[in-house]
PDB file of C-alpha atoms and ligand atoms in Angstrom:
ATOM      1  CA  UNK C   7       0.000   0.000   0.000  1.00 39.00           C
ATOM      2  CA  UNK C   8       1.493   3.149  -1.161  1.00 41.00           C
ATOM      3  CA  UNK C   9       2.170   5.917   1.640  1.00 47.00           C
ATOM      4  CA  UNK C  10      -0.663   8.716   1.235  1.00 55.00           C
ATOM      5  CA  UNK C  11       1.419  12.221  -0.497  1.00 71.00           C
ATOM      6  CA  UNK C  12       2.050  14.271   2.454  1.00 91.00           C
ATOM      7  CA  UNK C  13       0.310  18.059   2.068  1.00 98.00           C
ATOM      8  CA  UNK C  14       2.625  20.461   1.196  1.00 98.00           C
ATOM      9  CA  UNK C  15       3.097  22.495   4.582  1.00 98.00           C
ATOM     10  CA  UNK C  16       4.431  26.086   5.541  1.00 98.00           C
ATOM     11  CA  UNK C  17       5.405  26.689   8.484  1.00 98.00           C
ATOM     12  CA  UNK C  18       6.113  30.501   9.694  1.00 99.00           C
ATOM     13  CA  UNK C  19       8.318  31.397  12.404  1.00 99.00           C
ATOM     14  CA  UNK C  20       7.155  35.218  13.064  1.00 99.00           C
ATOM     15  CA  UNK C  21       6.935  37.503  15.869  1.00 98.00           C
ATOM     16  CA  UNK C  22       3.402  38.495  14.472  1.00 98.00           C
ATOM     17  CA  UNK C  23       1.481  35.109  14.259  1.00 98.00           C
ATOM     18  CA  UNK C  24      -1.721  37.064  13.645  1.00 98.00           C
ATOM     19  CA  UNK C  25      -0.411  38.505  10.327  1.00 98.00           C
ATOM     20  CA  UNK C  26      -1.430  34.953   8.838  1.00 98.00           C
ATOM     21  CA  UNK C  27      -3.092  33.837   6.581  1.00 98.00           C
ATOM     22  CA  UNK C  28      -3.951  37.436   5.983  1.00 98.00           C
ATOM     23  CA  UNK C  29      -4.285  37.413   1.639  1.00 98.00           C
ATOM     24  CA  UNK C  30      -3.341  34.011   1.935  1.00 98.00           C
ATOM     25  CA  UNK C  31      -6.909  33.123   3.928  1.00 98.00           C
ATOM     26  CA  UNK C  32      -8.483  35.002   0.312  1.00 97.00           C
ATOM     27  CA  UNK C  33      -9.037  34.066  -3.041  1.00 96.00           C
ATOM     28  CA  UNK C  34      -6.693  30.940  -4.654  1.00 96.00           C
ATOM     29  CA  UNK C  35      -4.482  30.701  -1.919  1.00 97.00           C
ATOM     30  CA  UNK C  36      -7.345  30.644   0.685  1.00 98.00           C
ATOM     31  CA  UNK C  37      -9.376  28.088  -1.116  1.00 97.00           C
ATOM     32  CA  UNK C  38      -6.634  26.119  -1.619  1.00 98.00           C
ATOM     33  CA  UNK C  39      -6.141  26.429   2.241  1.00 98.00           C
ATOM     34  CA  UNK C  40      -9.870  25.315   2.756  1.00 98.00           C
ATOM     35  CA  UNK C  41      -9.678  22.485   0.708  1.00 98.00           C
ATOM     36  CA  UNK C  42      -6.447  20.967   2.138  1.00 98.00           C
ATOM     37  CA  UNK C  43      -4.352  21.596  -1.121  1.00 98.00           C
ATOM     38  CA  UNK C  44      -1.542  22.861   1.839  1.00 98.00           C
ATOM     39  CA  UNK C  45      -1.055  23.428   4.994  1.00 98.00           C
ATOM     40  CA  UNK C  46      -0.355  26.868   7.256  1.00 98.00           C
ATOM     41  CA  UNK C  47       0.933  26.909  10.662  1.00 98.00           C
ATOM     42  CA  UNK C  48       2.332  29.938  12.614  1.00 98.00           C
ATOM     43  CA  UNK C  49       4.584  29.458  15.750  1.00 98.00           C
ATOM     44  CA  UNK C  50       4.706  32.628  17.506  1.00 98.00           C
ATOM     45  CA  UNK C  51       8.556  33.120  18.647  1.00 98.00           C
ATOM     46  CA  UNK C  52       7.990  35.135  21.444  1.00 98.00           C
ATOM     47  CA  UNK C  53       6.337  31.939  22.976  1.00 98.00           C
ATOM     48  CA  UNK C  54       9.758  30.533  23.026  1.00 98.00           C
ATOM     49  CA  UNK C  55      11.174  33.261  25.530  1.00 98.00           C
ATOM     50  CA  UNK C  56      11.769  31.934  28.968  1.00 96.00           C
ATOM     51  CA  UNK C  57      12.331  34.896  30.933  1.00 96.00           C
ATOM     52  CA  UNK C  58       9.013  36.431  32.694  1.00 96.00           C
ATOM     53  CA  UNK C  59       8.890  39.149  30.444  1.00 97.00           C
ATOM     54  CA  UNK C  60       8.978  36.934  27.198  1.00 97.00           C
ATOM     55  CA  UNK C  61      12.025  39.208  25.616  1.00 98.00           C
ATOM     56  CA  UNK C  62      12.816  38.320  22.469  1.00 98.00           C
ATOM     57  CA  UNK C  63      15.131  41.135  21.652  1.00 98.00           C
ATOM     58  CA  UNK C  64      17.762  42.837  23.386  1.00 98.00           C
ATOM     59  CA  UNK C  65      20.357  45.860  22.158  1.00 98.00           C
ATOM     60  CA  UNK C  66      23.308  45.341  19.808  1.00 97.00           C
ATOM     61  CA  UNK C  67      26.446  44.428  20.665  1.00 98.00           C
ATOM     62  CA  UNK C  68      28.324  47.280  19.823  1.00 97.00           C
ATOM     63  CA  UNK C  69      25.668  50.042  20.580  1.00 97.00           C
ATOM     64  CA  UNK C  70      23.781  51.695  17.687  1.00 96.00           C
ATOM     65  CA  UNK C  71      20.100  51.502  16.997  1.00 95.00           C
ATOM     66  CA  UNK C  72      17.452  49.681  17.295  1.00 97.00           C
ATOM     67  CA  UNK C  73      17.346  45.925  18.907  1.00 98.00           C
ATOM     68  CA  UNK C  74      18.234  42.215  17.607  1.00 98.00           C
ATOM     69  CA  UNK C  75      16.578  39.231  17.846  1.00 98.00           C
ATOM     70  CA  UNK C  76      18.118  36.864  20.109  1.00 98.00           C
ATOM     71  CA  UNK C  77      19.658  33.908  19.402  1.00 98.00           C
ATOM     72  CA  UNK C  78      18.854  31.649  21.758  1.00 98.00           C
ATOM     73  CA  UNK C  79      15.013  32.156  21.374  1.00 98.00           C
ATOM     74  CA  UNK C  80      15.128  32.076  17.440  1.00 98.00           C
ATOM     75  CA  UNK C  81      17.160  28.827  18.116  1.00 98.00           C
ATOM     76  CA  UNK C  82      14.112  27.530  20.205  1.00 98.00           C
ATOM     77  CA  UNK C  83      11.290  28.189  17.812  1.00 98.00           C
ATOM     78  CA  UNK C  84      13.699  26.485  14.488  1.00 98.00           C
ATOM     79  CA  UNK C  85      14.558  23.616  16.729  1.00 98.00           C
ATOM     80  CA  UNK C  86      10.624  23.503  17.248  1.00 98.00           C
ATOM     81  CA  UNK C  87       8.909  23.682  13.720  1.00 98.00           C
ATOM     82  CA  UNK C  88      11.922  21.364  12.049  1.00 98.00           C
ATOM     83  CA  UNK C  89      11.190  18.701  14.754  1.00 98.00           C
ATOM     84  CA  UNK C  90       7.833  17.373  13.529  1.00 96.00           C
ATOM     85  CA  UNK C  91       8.762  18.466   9.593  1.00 97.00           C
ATOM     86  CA  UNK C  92      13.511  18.103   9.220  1.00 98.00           C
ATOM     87  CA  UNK C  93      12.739  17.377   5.639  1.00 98.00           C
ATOM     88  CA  UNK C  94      11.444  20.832   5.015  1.00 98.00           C
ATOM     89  CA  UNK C  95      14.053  23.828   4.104  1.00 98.00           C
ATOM     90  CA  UNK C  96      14.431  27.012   6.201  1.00 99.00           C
ATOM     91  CA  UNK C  97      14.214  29.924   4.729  1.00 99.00           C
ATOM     92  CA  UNK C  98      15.393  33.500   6.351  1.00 99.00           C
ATOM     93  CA  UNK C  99      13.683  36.044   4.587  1.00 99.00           C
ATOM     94  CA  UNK C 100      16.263  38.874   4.510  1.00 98.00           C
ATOM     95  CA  UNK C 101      17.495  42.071   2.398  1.00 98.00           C
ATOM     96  CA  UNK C 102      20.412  40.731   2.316  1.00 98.00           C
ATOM     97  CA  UNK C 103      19.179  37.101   0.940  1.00 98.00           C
ATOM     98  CA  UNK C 104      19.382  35.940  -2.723  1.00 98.00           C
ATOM     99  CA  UNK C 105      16.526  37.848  -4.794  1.00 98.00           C
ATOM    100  CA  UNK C 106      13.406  35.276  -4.741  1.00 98.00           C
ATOM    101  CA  UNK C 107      12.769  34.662  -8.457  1.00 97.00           C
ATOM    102  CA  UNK C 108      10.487  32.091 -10.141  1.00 96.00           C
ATOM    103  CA  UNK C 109      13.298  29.331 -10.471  1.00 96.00           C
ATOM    104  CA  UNK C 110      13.271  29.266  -6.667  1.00 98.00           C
ATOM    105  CA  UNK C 111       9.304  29.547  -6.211  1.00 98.00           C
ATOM    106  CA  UNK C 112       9.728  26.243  -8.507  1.00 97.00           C
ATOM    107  CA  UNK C 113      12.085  24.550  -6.312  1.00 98.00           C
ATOM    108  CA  UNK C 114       9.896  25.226  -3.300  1.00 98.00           C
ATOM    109  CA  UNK C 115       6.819  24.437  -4.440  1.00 98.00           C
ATOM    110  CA  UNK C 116       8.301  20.990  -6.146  1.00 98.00           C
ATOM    111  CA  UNK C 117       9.300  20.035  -2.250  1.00 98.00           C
ATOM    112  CA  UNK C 118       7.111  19.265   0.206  1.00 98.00           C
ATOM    113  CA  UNK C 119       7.090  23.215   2.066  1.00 98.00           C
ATOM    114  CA  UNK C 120       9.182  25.555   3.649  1.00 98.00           C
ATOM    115  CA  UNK C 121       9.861  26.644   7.102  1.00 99.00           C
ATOM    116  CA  UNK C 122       9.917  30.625   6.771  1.00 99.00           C
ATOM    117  CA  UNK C 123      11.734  32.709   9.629  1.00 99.00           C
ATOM    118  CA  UNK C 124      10.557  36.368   9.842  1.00 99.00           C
ATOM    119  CA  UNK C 125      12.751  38.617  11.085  1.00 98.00           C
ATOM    120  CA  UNK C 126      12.324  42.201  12.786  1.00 98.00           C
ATOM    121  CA  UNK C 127      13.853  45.407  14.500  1.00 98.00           C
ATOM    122  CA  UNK C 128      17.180  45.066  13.329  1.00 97.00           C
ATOM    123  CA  UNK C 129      17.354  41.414  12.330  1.00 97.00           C
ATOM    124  CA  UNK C 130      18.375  38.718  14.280  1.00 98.00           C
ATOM    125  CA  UNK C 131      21.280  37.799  15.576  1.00 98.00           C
ATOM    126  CA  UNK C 132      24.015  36.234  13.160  1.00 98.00           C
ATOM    127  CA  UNK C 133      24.979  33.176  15.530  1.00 98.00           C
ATOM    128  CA  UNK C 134      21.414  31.400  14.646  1.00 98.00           C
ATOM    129  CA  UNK C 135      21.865  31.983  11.135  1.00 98.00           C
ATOM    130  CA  UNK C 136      25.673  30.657  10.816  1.00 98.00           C
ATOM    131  CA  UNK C 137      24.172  27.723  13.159  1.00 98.00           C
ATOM    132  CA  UNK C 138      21.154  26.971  11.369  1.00 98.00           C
ATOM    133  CA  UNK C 139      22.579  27.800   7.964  1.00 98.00           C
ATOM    134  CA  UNK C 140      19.163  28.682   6.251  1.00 99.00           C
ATOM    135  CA  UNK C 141      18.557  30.098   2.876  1.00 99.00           C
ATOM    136  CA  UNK C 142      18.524  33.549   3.003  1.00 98.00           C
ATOM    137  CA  UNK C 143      15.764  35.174   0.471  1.00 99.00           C
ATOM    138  CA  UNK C 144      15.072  38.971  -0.353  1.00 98.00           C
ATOM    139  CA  UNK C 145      11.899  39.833  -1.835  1.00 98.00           C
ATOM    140  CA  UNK C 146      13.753  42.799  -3.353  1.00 98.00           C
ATOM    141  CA  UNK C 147      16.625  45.417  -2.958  1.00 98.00           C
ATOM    142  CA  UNK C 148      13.902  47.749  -0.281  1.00 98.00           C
ATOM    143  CA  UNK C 149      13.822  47.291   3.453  1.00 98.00           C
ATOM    144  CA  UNK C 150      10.677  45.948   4.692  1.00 98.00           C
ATOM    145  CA  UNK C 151       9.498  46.277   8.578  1.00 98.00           C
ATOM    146  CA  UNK C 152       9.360  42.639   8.895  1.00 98.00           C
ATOM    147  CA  UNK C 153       9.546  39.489   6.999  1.00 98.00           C
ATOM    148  CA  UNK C 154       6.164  38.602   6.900  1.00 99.00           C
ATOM    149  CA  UNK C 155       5.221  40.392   3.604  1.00 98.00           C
ATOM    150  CA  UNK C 156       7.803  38.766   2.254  1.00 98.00           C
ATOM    151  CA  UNK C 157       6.553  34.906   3.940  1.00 99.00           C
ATOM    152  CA  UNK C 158       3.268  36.153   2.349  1.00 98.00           C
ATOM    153  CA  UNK C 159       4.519  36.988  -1.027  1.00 98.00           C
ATOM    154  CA  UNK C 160       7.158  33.724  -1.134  1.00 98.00           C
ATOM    155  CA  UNK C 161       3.877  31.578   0.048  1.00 98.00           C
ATOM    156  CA  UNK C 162       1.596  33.300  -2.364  1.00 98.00           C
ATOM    157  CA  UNK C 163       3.868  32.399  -5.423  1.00 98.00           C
ATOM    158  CA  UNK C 164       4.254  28.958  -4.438  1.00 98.00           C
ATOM    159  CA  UNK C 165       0.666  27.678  -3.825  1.00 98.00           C
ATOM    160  CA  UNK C 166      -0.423  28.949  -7.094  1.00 97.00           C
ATOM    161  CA  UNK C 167       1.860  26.345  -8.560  1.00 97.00           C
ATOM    162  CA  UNK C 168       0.714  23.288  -6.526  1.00 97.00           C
ATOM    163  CA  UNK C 169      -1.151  20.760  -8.539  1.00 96.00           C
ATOM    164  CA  UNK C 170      -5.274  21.190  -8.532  1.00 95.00           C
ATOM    165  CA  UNK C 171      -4.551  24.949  -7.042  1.00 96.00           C
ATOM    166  CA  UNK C 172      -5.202  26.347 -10.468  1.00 93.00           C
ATOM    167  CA  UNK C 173      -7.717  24.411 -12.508  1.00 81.00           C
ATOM    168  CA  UNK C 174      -6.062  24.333 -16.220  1.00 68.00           C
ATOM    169  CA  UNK C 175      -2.649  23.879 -15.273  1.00 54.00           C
ATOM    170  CA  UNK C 176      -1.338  24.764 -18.950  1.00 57.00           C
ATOM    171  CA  UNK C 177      -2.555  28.052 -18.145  1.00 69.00           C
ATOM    172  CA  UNK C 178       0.922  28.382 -15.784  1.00 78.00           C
ATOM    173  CA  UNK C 179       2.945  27.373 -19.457  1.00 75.00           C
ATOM    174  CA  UNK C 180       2.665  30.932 -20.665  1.00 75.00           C
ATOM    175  CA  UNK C 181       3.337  33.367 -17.557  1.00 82.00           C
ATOM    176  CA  UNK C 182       5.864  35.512 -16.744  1.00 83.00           C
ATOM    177  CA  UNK C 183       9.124  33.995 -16.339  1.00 89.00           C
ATOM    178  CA  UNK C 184       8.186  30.948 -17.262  1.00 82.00           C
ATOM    179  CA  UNK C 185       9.904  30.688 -20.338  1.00 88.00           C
ATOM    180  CA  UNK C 186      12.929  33.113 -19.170  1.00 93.00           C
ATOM    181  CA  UNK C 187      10.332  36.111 -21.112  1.00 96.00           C
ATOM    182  CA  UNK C 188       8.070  38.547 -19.472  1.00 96.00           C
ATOM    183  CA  UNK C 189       4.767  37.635 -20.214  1.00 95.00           C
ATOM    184  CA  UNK C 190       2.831  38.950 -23.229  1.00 96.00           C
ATOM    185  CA  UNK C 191      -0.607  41.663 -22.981  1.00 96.00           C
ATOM    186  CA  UNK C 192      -3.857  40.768 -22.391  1.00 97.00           C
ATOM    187  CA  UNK C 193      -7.123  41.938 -23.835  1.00 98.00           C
ATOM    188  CA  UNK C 194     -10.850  41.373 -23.454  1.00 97.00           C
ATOM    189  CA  UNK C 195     -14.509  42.669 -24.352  1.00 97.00           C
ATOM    190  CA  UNK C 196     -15.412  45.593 -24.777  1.00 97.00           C
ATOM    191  CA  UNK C 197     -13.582  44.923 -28.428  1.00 97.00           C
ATOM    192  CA  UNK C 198     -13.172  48.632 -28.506  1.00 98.00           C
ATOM    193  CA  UNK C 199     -12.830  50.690 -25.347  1.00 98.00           C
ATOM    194  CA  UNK C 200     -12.471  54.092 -25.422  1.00 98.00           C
ATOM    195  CA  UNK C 201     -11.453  54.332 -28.978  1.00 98.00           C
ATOM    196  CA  UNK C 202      -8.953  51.826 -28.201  1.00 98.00           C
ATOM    197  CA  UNK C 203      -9.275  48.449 -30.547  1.00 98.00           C
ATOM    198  CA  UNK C 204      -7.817  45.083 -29.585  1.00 98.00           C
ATOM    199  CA  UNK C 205      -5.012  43.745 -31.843  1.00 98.00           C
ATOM    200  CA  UNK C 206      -6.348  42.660 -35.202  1.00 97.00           C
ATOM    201  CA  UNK C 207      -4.413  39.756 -34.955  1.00 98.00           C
ATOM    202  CA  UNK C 208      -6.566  38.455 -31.576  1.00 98.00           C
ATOM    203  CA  UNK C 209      -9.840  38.649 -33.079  1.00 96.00           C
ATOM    204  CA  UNK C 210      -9.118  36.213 -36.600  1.00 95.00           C
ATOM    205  CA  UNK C 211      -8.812  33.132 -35.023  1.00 96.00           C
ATOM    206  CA  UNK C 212      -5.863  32.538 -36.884  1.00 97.00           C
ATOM    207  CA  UNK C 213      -4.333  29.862 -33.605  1.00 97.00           C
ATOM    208  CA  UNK C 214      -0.873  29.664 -34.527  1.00 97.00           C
ATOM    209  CA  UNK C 215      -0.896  33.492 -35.916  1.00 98.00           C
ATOM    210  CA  UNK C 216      -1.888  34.793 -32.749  1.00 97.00           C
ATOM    211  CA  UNK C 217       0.963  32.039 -30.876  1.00 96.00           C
ATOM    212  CA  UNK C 218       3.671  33.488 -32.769  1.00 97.00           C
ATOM    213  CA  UNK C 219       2.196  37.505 -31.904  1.00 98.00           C
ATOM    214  CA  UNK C 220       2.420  36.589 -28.423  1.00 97.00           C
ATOM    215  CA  UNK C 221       5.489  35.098 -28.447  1.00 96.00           C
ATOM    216  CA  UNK C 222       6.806  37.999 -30.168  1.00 97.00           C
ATOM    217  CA  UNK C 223       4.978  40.642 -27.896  1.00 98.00           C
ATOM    218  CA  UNK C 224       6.890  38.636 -24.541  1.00 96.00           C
ATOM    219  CA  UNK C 225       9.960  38.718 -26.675  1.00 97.00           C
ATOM    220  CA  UNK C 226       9.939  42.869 -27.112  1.00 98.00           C
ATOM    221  CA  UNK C 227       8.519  43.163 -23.951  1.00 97.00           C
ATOM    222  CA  UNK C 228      11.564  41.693 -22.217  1.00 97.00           C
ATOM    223  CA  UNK C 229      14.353  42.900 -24.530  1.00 97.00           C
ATOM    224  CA  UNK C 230      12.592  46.318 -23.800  1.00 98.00           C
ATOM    225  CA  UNK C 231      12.108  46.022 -20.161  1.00 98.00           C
ATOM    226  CA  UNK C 232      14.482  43.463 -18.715  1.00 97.00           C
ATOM    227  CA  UNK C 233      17.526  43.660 -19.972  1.00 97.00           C
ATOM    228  CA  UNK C 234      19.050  40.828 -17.746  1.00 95.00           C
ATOM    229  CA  UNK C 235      16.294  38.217 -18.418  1.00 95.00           C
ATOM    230  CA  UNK C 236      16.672  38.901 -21.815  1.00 97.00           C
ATOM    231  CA  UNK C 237      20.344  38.338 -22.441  1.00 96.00           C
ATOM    232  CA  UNK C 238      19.945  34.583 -20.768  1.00 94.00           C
ATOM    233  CA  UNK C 239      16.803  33.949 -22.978  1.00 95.00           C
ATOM    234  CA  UNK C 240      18.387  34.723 -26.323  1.00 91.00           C
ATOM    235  CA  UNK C 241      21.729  32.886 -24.915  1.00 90.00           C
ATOM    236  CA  UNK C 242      19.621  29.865 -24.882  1.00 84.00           C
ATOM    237  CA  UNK C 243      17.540  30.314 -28.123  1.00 74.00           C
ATOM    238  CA  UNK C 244      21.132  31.018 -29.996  1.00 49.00           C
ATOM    239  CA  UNK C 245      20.553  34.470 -30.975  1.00 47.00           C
ATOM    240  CA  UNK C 246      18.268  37.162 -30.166  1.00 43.00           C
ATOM    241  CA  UNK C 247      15.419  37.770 -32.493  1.00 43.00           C
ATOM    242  CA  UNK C 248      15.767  41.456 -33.843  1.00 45.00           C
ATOM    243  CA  UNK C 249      12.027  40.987 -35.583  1.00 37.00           C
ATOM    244  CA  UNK C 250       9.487  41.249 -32.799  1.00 38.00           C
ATOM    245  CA  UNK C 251       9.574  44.480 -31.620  1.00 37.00           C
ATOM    246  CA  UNK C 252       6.511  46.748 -31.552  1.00 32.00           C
TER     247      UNK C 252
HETATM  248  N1  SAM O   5      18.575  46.188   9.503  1.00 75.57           N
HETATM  249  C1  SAM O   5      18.206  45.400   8.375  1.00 75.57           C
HETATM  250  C2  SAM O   5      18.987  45.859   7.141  1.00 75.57           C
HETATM  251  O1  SAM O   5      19.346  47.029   7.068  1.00 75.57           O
HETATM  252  O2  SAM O   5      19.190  45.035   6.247  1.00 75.57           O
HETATM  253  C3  SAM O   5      16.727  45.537   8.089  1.00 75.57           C
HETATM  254  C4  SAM O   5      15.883  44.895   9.124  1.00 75.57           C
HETATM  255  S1  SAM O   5      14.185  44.923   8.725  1.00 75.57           S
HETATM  256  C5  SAM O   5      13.643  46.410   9.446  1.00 75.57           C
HETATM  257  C6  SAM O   5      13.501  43.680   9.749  1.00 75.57           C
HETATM  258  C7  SAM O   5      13.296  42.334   9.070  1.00 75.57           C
HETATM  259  O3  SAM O   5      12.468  42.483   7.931  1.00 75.57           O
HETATM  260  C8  SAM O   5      14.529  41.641   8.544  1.00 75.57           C
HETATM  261  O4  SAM O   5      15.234  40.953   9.542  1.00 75.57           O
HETATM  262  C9  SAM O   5      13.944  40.703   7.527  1.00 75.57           C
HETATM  263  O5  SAM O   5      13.483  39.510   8.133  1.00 75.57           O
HETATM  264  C10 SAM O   5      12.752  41.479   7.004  1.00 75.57           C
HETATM  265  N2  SAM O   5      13.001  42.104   5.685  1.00 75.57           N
HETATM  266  C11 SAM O   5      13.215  43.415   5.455  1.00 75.57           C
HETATM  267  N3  SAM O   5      13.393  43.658   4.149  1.00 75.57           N
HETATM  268  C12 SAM O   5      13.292  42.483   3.517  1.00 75.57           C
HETATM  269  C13 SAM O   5      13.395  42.085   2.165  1.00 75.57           C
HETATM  270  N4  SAM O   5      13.666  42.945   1.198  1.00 75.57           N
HETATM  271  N5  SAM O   5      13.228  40.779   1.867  1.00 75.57           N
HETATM  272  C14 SAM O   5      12.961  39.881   2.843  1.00 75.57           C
HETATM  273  N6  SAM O   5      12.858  40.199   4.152  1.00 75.57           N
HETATM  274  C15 SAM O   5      13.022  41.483   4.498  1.00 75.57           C
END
């Protein structure tokens, strides 16, 4: 009898339990929730303090502003989530982390979850993160207050990938990033809005016309826009194609 697929489970380590599931309790993500497609659990750190107080943070080493997270707590709360779940990664979401692109979404969502560690204040103390060696992940080059936007966005991106959590998965084939392109534009009814008409091209059912527009669009879209994504693409394709712009 084969062993029943284990739910693909986040867990988030955060100092604000109560952000969650926020936008992730909504929409895709939140029925996916309902229906058991994964599986969301918050450990609060500061239930990990031992002191009366339940301090969490103290002042840097070193003086300057603000406070740090300490160790020993943070320490607790890993040791707790990876316990019941060692086969899932830890992930530090951090401005100093490697930029969270589609590629790793992929990765994560292929696994079975993550364990997500939000930081605050200043951060949290480098000792847990040399011991626990986690992957560090930026949502961007911007500071937020916390890392729980960035648990929400990282989340957010995976789920939609899970299998059943979007009903025609070929509709995931053409995205953004998906083919190392940007995706293409999208129109609908009214045909004409505001003296605006849709691309001829859209309307003539022509299917493998239209393919090749839209493949062109996402190819002048990124040379345009992105630079970067669009040096790797055309390195893989051989050479860039000079005929799709516009
Ligand atoms: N002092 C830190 C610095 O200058 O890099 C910023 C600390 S920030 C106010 C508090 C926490 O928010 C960080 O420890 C991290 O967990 C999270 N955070 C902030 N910006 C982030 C980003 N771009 N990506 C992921 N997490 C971020």
């Amino acid at each position: 009898m084969g062993e029943q697929a284990k739910i693909w489970t986040a867990k988030v380590l955060t100092l604000f339990p109560e952000m969650f599931p926020g936008p992730l309790g909504c929409s895709l993500a939140g029925k996916a929730l309902q229906d058991a497609l994964w599986r969301l659990e918050t450990l609060d750190i500061r239930g990990f303090a031992t002191d009366r107080h339940r301090t969490v943070d103290d002042s840097p080493f070193g003086g300057g502003a603000g406070m740090v997270m300490r160790p020993d707590v943070v320490d607790e709360a890993i040791g707790h989530a990876l316990a019941s779940a060692p086969e899932l990664p830890l992930v530090f979401l951090t401005p100093r982390g490697r930029p969270l692109d589609q590629d790793l979404v992929r990765g994560f969502a292929a696994g079975p979850g993550v364990v997500l560690l939000c930081g605050r204040y200043e951060g949290i103390d480098q000792r847990v993160i040399e011991a626990r060696a986690p992957l560090e992940v930026s949502l961007g080059d911007f500071v937020l207050s916390g890392g729980e936007p960035a648990a929400i966005a990282l989340l957010d991106a995976c789920v939609r990938l899970l299998p059943g959590v979007i009903g025609k998965e070929t509709s995931l084939d053409e995205e953004s990033f998906e083919r190392g392109l940007l995706e293409y534009p999208h129109y609908t009814r009214p045909a004409v809005w505001q003296g605006r008409a849709v691309p001829e091209i859209l309307v003539s059912g022509h299917h493998e016309r239209v393919r090749a527009w839209r493949l062109g669009q996402a190819e002048a879209l990124t040379r345009d826009r992105r630079p970067d994504l669009w040096a790797r693409y055309a390195d893989g394709r051989g050479q860039p194609n000079q005929t799709t712009k516009g």
